[in-house]
XYZ file of C-alpha atoms in Angstrom:
138
model
C -2.776 12.896 -13.293
C -6.455 13.318 -13.928
C -8.942 10.669 -14.890
C -10.405 11.173 -18.316
C -14.008 10.331 -19.226
C -14.322 6.551 -19.482
C -11.063 5.980 -17.628
C -11.237 3.467 -14.786
C -10.027 4.676 -11.362
C -8.955 2.292 -8.614
C -8.989 4.267 -5.342
C -6.839 2.642 -2.653
C -5.361 3.315 0.764
C -2.022 1.892 1.937
C -0.076 1.486 5.181
C 3.572 2.513 5.084
C 5.607 0.603 7.651
C 9.368 1.098 7.530
C 11.760 -0.739 9.832
C 15.552 -0.792 9.534
C 15.446 0.980 6.159
C 13.035 -1.536 4.630
C 9.318 -1.262 3.831
C 6.706 -3.917 4.506
C 5.121 -5.407 1.381
C 2.521 -8.146 0.954
C 1.718 -10.618 -1.805
C -2.016 -11.347 -1.997
C -3.170 -14.945 -2.381
C -3.044 -16.062 -6.012
C -0.955 -13.086 -7.204
C 2.709 -12.996 -8.148
C 3.290 -9.337 -7.307
C 3.950 -7.593 -3.987
C 2.071 -4.459 -2.921
C 2.211 -1.959 -0.083
C -0.418 -3.390 2.339
C -3.873 -1.872 2.087
C -6.734 -1.971 -0.351
C -9.853 -0.487 -1.855
C -12.477 1.370 0.100
C -15.928 -0.146 0.495
C -18.907 2.127 -0.046
C -18.543 5.509 1.634
C -15.623 4.525 3.885
C -13.132 7.241 4.765
C -9.415 6.705 4.206
C -9.032 5.986 7.933
C -11.851 3.433 8.018
C -10.486 1.688 4.924
C -6.952 1.638 6.313
C -7.966 0.190 9.683
C -10.176 -2.492 8.106
C -7.768 -3.541 5.368
C -4.725 -3.862 7.634
C -6.691 -5.862 10.194
C -7.942 -8.162 7.400
C -4.555 -8.577 5.696
C -1.995 -8.569 8.493
C -3.968 -9.339 11.679
C -2.733 -6.243 13.525
C -4.642 -3.240 14.846
C -3.528 0.218 13.797
C -3.717 3.025 16.345
C -6.152 5.529 14.768
C -4.641 8.404 16.792
C -1.209 7.793 15.234
C -2.263 7.729 11.561
C -0.392 10.319 9.474
C -0.648 11.008 5.736
C 2.581 10.383 3.823
C 1.381 11.235 0.335
C -1.060 10.329 -2.416
C 0.235 8.808 -5.629
C -1.303 8.095 -9.023
C -0.052 5.863 -11.820
C -1.401 3.947 -14.767
C -3.038 0.646 -13.922
C -0.728 -2.133 -15.140
C -2.260 -4.351 -17.802
C -5.447 -2.304 -18.185
C -5.983 0.152 -20.988
C -7.248 3.487 -19.757
C -6.929 2.775 -16.052
C -5.506 4.729 -13.143
C -4.594 3.748 -9.567
C -4.708 6.330 -6.783
C -3.008 5.298 -3.543
C -3.295 7.416 -0.387
C -0.463 6.375 1.934
C -0.364 6.603 5.719
C 1.960 5.649 8.540
C 0.548 4.390 11.840
C 1.631 2.637 15.015
C 0.241 -0.863 15.476
C -0.348 -3.504 18.100
C -0.225 -7.246 17.602
C 2.018 -9.556 15.628
C 2.420 -9.057 11.895
C 1.206 -12.219 10.196
C -0.265 -12.812 6.767
C -4.007 -13.527 6.929
C -5.922 -15.899 4.672
C -5.930 -13.117 2.033
C -2.120 -12.859 1.962
C 0.329 -15.533 0.816
C 3.503 -13.789 1.932
C 4.878 -10.681 3.583
C 8.382 -9.367 2.945
C 10.589 -6.401 3.794
C 11.810 -4.586 0.670
C 14.638 -2.145 0.221
C 14.863 0.397 -2.566
C 16.737 -2.189 -4.663
C 13.474 -4.221 -4.745
C 11.553 -1.324 -6.352
C 11.063 -3.199 -9.653
C 9.106 -5.916 -7.823
C 6.166 -3.616 -6.983
C 3.568 -1.919 -9.257
C 4.178 1.557 -10.732
C 2.119 3.431 -8.107
C 4.110 1.749 -5.316
C 7.344 2.655 -7.121
C 6.434 6.354 -6.797
C 6.197 5.900 -3.017
C 9.562 4.063 -3.000
C 11.107 7.028 -4.871
C 9.758 9.583 -2.365
C 10.873 7.493 0.610
C 14.356 7.101 -0.912
C 14.572 10.860 -1.582
C 13.667 11.492 2.075
C 16.402 9.085 3.219
C 13.877 6.622 4.675
C 14.504 3.857 2.148
C 18.245 3.789 1.448
C 19.376 2.855 -2.049
């Protein structure tokens, strides 16, 4: 997909953590939808800088920068916004610490492919790729 003139682009970075065939998802405070953990870059941050900051802020764990690996970049229409697009660059990474929701996050959950409908369209594209690769069993 390409952004058209006047089209809004939300540029995000996400952390893909899969354990026992399930992917970690988070529900931000005040929202009723789950997302792959991560968020929007601030200023001229790189993907790596954004990823490290967002995961520390949301889940109180530290990612190992040396272990970060790109999984894929996905684009989908922004739900509920005319003429909007979300781009999500996804990365795996090892972490240290205990996964806990921060003050920004109301809840964390482990989703299987059957939970695909509970996440936004851009996250669903990641779910599809992970399922096709056998990492998120149906």
